[in-house]
mmCIF file of C-alpha atoms and ligand atoms in Angstrom:
data_model
loop_
_atom_site.group_PDB
_atom_site.id
_atom_site.type_symbol
_atom_site.label_atom_id
_atom_site.label_comp_id
_atom_site.label_asym_id
_atom_site.label_seq_id
_atom_site.Cartn_x
_atom_site.Cartn_y
_atom_site.Cartn_z
ATOM 1 C CA MET N 362 68.768 -17.424 -18.541
ATOM 2 C CA ILE N 363 66.568 -14.785 -16.855
ATOM 3 C CA ASP N 364 63.132 -14.467 -18.428
ATOM 4 C CA SER N 365 59.543 -14.113 -17.177
ATOM 5 C CA THR N 366 59.291 -17.830 -16.451
ATOM 6 C CA THR N 367 61.891 -17.361 -13.689
ATOM 7 C CA ILE N 368 61.759 -13.647 -12.797
ATOM 8 C CA LYS N 369 58.194 -12.373 -12.980
ATOM 9 C CA GLU N 370 59.107 -8.728 -12.551
ATOM 10 C CA VAL N 371 62.045 -6.503 -11.601
ATOM 11 C CA LEU N 372 60.938 -4.996 -8.283
ATOM 12 C CA ILE N 373 63.979 -2.798 -7.574
ATOM 13 C CA SER N 374 66.374 -1.886 -10.376
ATOM 14 C CA GLU N 375 70.152 -1.802 -10.154
ATOM 15 C CA GLU N 376 70.076 2.022 -10.297
ATOM 16 C CA GLN N 377 67.509 2.268 -7.471
ATOM 17 C CA LEU N 378 69.570 -0.132 -5.330
ATOM 18 C CA GLN N 379 72.818 1.749 -5.870
ATOM 19 C CA GLN N 380 71.239 5.116 -5.101
ATOM 20 C CA ARG N 381 69.524 3.907 -1.916
ATOM 21 C CA VAL N 382 72.652 2.115 -0.685
ATOM 22 C CA LYS N 383 74.619 5.377 -0.947
ATOM 23 C CA GLU N 384 71.895 7.220 0.990
ATOM 24 C CA LEU N 385 71.984 4.600 3.760
ATOM 25 C CA ALA N 386 75.785 4.761 3.901
ATOM 26 C CA LYS N 387 75.617 8.555 4.276
ATOM 27 C CA GLN N 388 73.091 8.237 7.122
ATOM 28 C CA ILE N 389 75.283 5.679 8.919
ATOM 29 C CA SER N 390 78.440 7.773 8.362
ATOM 30 C CA ASP N 391 76.707 10.844 9.853
ATOM 31 C CA ASP N 392 75.299 8.913 12.844
ATOM 32 C CA TYR N 393 78.644 7.347 13.800
ATOM 33 C CA LYS N 394 80.897 10.344 13.090
ATOM 34 C CA GLY N 395 84.040 10.076 15.222
ATOM 35 C CA GLU N 396 83.049 6.624 16.532
ATOM 36 C CA GLU N 397 84.448 3.198 15.783
ATOM 37 C CA VAL N 398 81.872 0.904 14.176
ATOM 38 C CA VAL N 399 81.813 -2.789 13.287
ATOM 39 C CA LEU N 400 79.709 -3.641 10.242
ATOM 40 C CA VAL N 401 78.476 -7.233 10.531
ATOM 41 C CA CYS N 402 77.470 -9.013 7.336
ATOM 42 C CA VAL N 403 74.844 -11.725 7.752
ATOM 43 C CA LEU N 404 75.929 -14.342 5.216
ATOM 44 C CA LYS N 405 75.141 -15.099 2.509
ATOM 45 C CA GLY N 406 72.119 -13.031 1.523
ATOM 46 C CA ALA N 407 73.535 -9.658 2.594
ATOM 47 C CA VAL N 408 76.829 -10.060 0.769
ATOM 48 C CA MET N 409 76.161 -7.763 -2.230
ATOM 49 C CA PHE N 410 74.440 -5.129 -0.113
ATOM 50 C CA PHE N 411 77.232 -5.310 2.482
ATOM 51 C CA ALA N 412 80.023 -4.921 -0.075
ATOM 52 C CA ASP N 413 78.335 -1.922 -1.699
ATOM 53 C CA LEU N 414 77.312 -0.304 1.591
ATOM 54 C CA ALA N 415 80.652 -0.782 3.349
ATOM 55 C CA ARG N 416 82.630 0.979 0.624
ATOM 56 C CA TYR N 417 80.561 4.163 1.111
ATOM 57 C CA VAL N 418 80.508 4.267 4.925
ATOM 58 C CA GLU N 419 83.120 6.796 5.996
ATOM 59 C CA GLY N 420 85.062 6.714 9.247
ATOM 60 C CA ASP N 421 86.605 4.143 11.541
ATOM 61 C CA VAL N 422 85.003 0.979 10.168
ATOM 62 C CA SER N 423 85.839 -2.703 10.540
ATOM 63 C CA LEU N 424 84.077 -5.604 8.888
ATOM 64 C CA ASP N 425 83.038 -8.963 10.297
ATOM 65 C CA PHE N 426 80.855 -11.849 9.138
ATOM 66 C CA ILE N 427 78.316 -14.146 10.748
ATOM 67 C CA SER N 428 76.211 -16.932 9.329
ATOM 68 C CA CYS N 429 72.930 -18.205 10.773
ATOM 69 C CA SER N 430 70.614 -20.896 9.642
ATOM 70 C CA SER N 431 66.903 -20.783 10.141
ATOM 71 C CA TYR N 432 65.236 -24.128 9.750
ATOM 72 C CA GLY N 433 62.200 -24.489 7.544
ATOM 73 C CA SER N 434 61.323 -24.945 3.900
ATOM 74 C CA SER N 435 63.179 -22.929 1.274
ATOM 75 C CA THR N 436 60.582 -20.157 1.096
ATOM 76 C CA VAL N 437 59.183 -20.106 4.664
ATOM 77 C CA SER N 438 61.398 -19.863 7.750
ATOM 78 C CA SER N 439 60.739 -21.655 11.056
ATOM 79 C CA GLY N 440 61.604 -20.015 14.374
ATOM 80 C CA VAL N 441 64.700 -22.041 15.170
ATOM 81 C CA VAL N 442 67.989 -20.263 14.549
ATOM 82 C CA ARG N 443 71.531 -21.568 14.835
ATOM 83 C CA ILE N 444 74.856 -19.741 14.357
ATOM 84 C CA MET N 445 76.859 -21.638 11.727
ATOM 85 C CA LYS N 446 79.818 -19.236 11.553
ATOM 86 C CA ASP N 447 80.432 -16.777 14.368
ATOM 87 C CA LEU N 448 82.150 -13.370 14.298
ATOM 88 C CA ASP N 449 85.946 -13.467 14.247
ATOM 89 C CA LYS N 450 86.365 -10.739 16.884
ATOM 90 C CA PRO N 451 84.563 -9.925 20.159
ATOM 91 C CA VAL N 452 82.208 -6.935 19.922
ATOM 92 C CA GLU N 453 82.303 -6.011 23.605
ATOM 93 C CA GLY N 454 82.343 -2.221 23.977
ATOM 94 C CA LYS N 455 81.908 -1.671 20.218
ATOM 95 C CA HIS N 456 79.182 -0.052 18.148
ATOM 96 C CA VAL N 457 77.752 -2.793 15.944
ATOM 97 C CA VAL N 458 75.665 -2.337 12.799
ATOM 98 C CA VAL N 459 74.175 -5.603 11.565
ATOM 99 C CA VAL N 460 73.749 -5.641 7.785
ATOM 100 C CA GLU N 461 70.939 -7.951 6.617
ATOM 101 C CA ASP N 462 69.281 -8.583 3.268
ATOM 102 C CA ILE N 463 65.642 -8.857 4.322
ATOM 103 C CA VAL N 464 63.468 -8.888 7.431
ATOM 104 C CA ASP N 465 60.546 -11.220 6.840
ATOM 105 C CA THR N 466 59.030 -12.938 9.909
ATOM 106 C CA GLY N 467 61.825 -11.313 11.939
ATOM 107 C CA ASN N 468 62.747 -14.587 13.667
ATOM 108 C CA THR N 469 66.365 -14.680 12.504
ATOM 109 C CA LEU N 470 67.089 -11.045 13.348
ATOM 110 C CA HIS N 471 65.253 -11.162 16.661
ATOM 111 C CA TYR N 472 67.523 -13.996 17.739
ATOM 112 C CA LEU N 473 70.684 -12.509 16.264
ATOM 113 C CA LEU N 474 70.232 -8.999 17.688
ATOM 114 C CA GLU N 475 69.543 -10.372 21.183
ATOM 115 C CA ASN N 476 72.576 -12.615 20.860
ATOM 116 C CA LEU N 477 74.860 -9.705 19.899
ATOM 117 C CA LYS N 478 73.463 -7.443 22.642
ATOM 118 C CA SER N 479 74.251 -10.166 25.196
ATOM 119 C CA ARG N 480 77.938 -9.843 24.195
ATOM 120 C CA ASN N 481 77.962 -6.350 25.762
ATOM 121 C CA ALA N 482 78.329 -4.370 22.568
ATOM 122 C CA LYS N 483 78.172 -0.599 23.169
ATOM 123 C CA SER N 484 75.216 -0.469 20.797
ATOM 124 C CA VAL N 485 73.590 -2.759 18.247
ATOM 125 C CA ARG N 486 71.641 -1.415 15.279
ATOM 126 C CA LEU N 487 70.203 -3.016 12.189
ATOM 127 C CA VAL N 488 70.335 -1.982 8.557
ATOM 128 C CA ALA N 489 68.114 -4.091 6.311
ATOM 129 C CA LEU N 490 67.956 -3.635 2.567
ATOM 130 C CA LEU N 491 64.394 -4.975 2.375
ATOM 131 C CA ASN N 492 61.564 -5.057 4.881
ATOM 132 C CA LYS N 493 58.455 -7.244 4.504
ATOM 133 C CA PRO N 494 56.354 -6.047 7.494
ATOM 134 C CA ASP N 495 53.246 -8.026 6.447
ATOM 135 C CA ARG N 496 54.780 -11.298 7.621
ATOM 136 C CA ARG N 497 56.349 -10.147 10.907
ATOM 137 C CA THR N 498 55.870 -12.483 13.882
ATOM 138 C CA ALA N 499 58.897 -11.486 15.999
ATOM 139 C CA GLU N 500 59.580 -7.897 17.038
ATOM 140 C CA VAL N 501 62.567 -6.367 15.262
ATOM 141 C CA LYS N 502 63.556 -2.692 15.162
ATOM 142 C CA VAL N 503 64.844 -1.843 11.698
ATOM 143 C CA ASP N 504 67.031 1.222 12.342
ATOM 144 C CA TYR N 505 67.911 1.793 8.697
ATOM 145 C CA GLN N 506 65.710 0.429 5.920
ATOM 146 C CA GLY N 507 66.378 0.306 2.205
ATOM 147 C CA PHE N 508 62.941 -0.495 0.819
ATOM 148 C CA GLU N 509 59.637 -1.725 2.227
ATOM 149 C CA ILE N 510 58.188 -4.403 -0.046
ATOM 150 C CA PRO N 511 54.936 -6.423 -0.212
ATOM 151 C CA ASP N 512 54.819 -10.118 0.599
ATOM 152 C CA TYR N 513 56.576 -11.500 -2.492
ATOM 153 C CA PHE N 514 59.397 -14.024 -2.562
ATOM 154 C CA VAL N 515 62.229 -12.026 -4.093
ATOM 155 C CA VAL N 516 65.656 -12.958 -5.425
ATOM 156 C CA GLY N 517 68.749 -11.177 -6.705
ATOM 157 C CA TYR N 518 71.361 -8.789 -5.263
ATOM 158 C CA GLY N 519 72.442 -11.520 -2.813
ATOM 159 C CA LEU N 520 69.049 -13.136 -2.245
ATOM 160 C CA ASP N 521 68.691 -16.701 -3.480
ATOM 161 C CA PHE N 522 66.342 -19.492 -4.200
ATOM 162 C CA ALA N 523 68.158 -22.819 -3.719
ATOM 163 C CA GLU N 524 71.488 -20.893 -3.985
ATOM 164 C CA LYS N 525 70.608 -19.457 -7.384
ATOM 165 C CA TYR N 526 69.974 -15.877 -8.544
ATOM 166 C CA ARG N 527 72.245 -14.228 -5.923
ATOM 167 C CA ASN N 528 74.350 -12.736 -8.702
ATOM 168 C CA LEU N 529 71.543 -10.719 -10.311
ATOM 169 C CA PRO N 530 72.252 -6.985 -10.007
ATOM 170 C CA PHE N 531 68.564 -6.187 -9.309
ATOM 171 C CA VAL N 532 65.858 -7.492 -6.941
ATOM 172 C CA GLY N 533 63.153 -9.418 -8.768
ATOM 173 C CA ILE N 534 60.001 -11.339 -7.912
ATOM 174 C CA LEU N 535 60.533 -15.053 -8.405
ATOM 175 C CA ASN N 536 57.903 -16.728 -10.552
ATOM 176 C CA GLU N 537 55.921 -19.062 -8.249
ATOM 177 C CA LYS N 538 56.282 -21.812 -10.833
ATOM 178 C CA VAL N 539 59.991 -22.085 -9.964
ATOM 179 C CA TYR N 540 59.363 -23.045 -6.353
ATOM 180 C CA GLN N 541 56.003 -24.771 -6.740
ATOM 181 C CA ASP N 542 57.827 -27.372 -8.787
ATOM 182 C CA LYS N 543 60.441 -27.895 -6.069
ATOM 183 C CA VAL N 544 58.840 -27.390 -2.621
HETATM 184 P P1 LIG Q 543 63.037 -14.144 8.722
HETATM 185 O O1 LIG Q 543 63.718 -14.848 9.835
HETATM 186 O O2 LIG Q 543 62.892 -12.640 8.950
HETATM 187 O O3 LIG Q 543 61.711 -14.762 8.391
HETATM 188 O O4 LIG Q 543 63.883 -14.319 7.391
HETATM 189 C C1 LIG Q 543 65.150 -14.770 7.429
HETATM 190 C C2 LIG Q 543 65.752 -15.082 6.111
HETATM 191 O O5 LIG Q 543 64.804 -15.685 5.229
HETATM 192 C C3 LIG Q 543 66.282 -13.876 5.370
HETATM 193 O O6 LIG Q 543 67.540 -13.457 5.846
HETATM 194 C C4 LIG Q 543 66.372 -14.458 3.978
HETATM 195 O O7 LIG Q 543 67.555 -15.193 3.840
HETATM 196 C C5 LIG Q 543 65.181 -15.405 3.919
HETATM 197 N N1 LIG Q 543 64.072 -14.724 3.217
HETATM 198 C C6 LIG Q 543 62.984 -14.142 3.729
HETATM 199 N N2 LIG Q 543 62.215 -13.611 2.753
HETATM 200 C C7 LIG Q 543 62.861 -13.877 1.595
HETATM 201 C C8 LIG Q 543 62.594 -13.568 0.214
HETATM 202 O O8 LIG Q 543 61.611 -12.945 -0.174
HETATM 203 N N3 LIG Q 543 63.513 -14.024 -0.678
HETATM 204 C C9 LIG Q 543 64.647 -14.711 -0.327
HETATM 205 N N4 LIG Q 543 65.456 -15.086 -1.297
HETATM 206 N N5 LIG Q 543 64.920 -15.006 0.941
HETATM 207 C C10 LIG Q 543 64.048 -14.585 1.890
#
């Protein structure tokens, strides 16, 4: 199913992902030693990263899930964000670490981080697996970053195109032909 007509190139291998995720988990564990922390998964793109990261973060950890939609075409986001599924529990007085797949324009995260801060969390930080700084239009502080990548549309390890490719164990560059045919 996966060949060069769909995935142009493997950008980050399964081994690289797994190693970096463990390093990030160690950093987070050290920074929140002795503190309670809520890891917030931004559905659905962060789901693989979140599941791998969460199992290596040590300490007093709880998990929650939020889902946002950013309007726009399938490969370019607009600036309008809406919460489709909110957290199950209030985060007031808690340390929150938002776990996101990728920061691109920054619009989604800018909105989401401000929204969570307004709920009087004790602190709100962001861990993003991928960072595409070239396309940033909204200011977002990435506290923990997996990999900085150039401006490619990538899929795999949770990231999709039209709901496909999330199950790939690596991050790959999608062949433009796949979305040129559909956008
Ligand atoms: P932003 O608001 O920072 O522009 O991006 C928000 C969302 O757009 C990300 O959470 C992700 O779901 C999607 N996105 C941005 N860049 C990519 C990409 O290269 N590949 C995929 N699959 N999704 C992306």
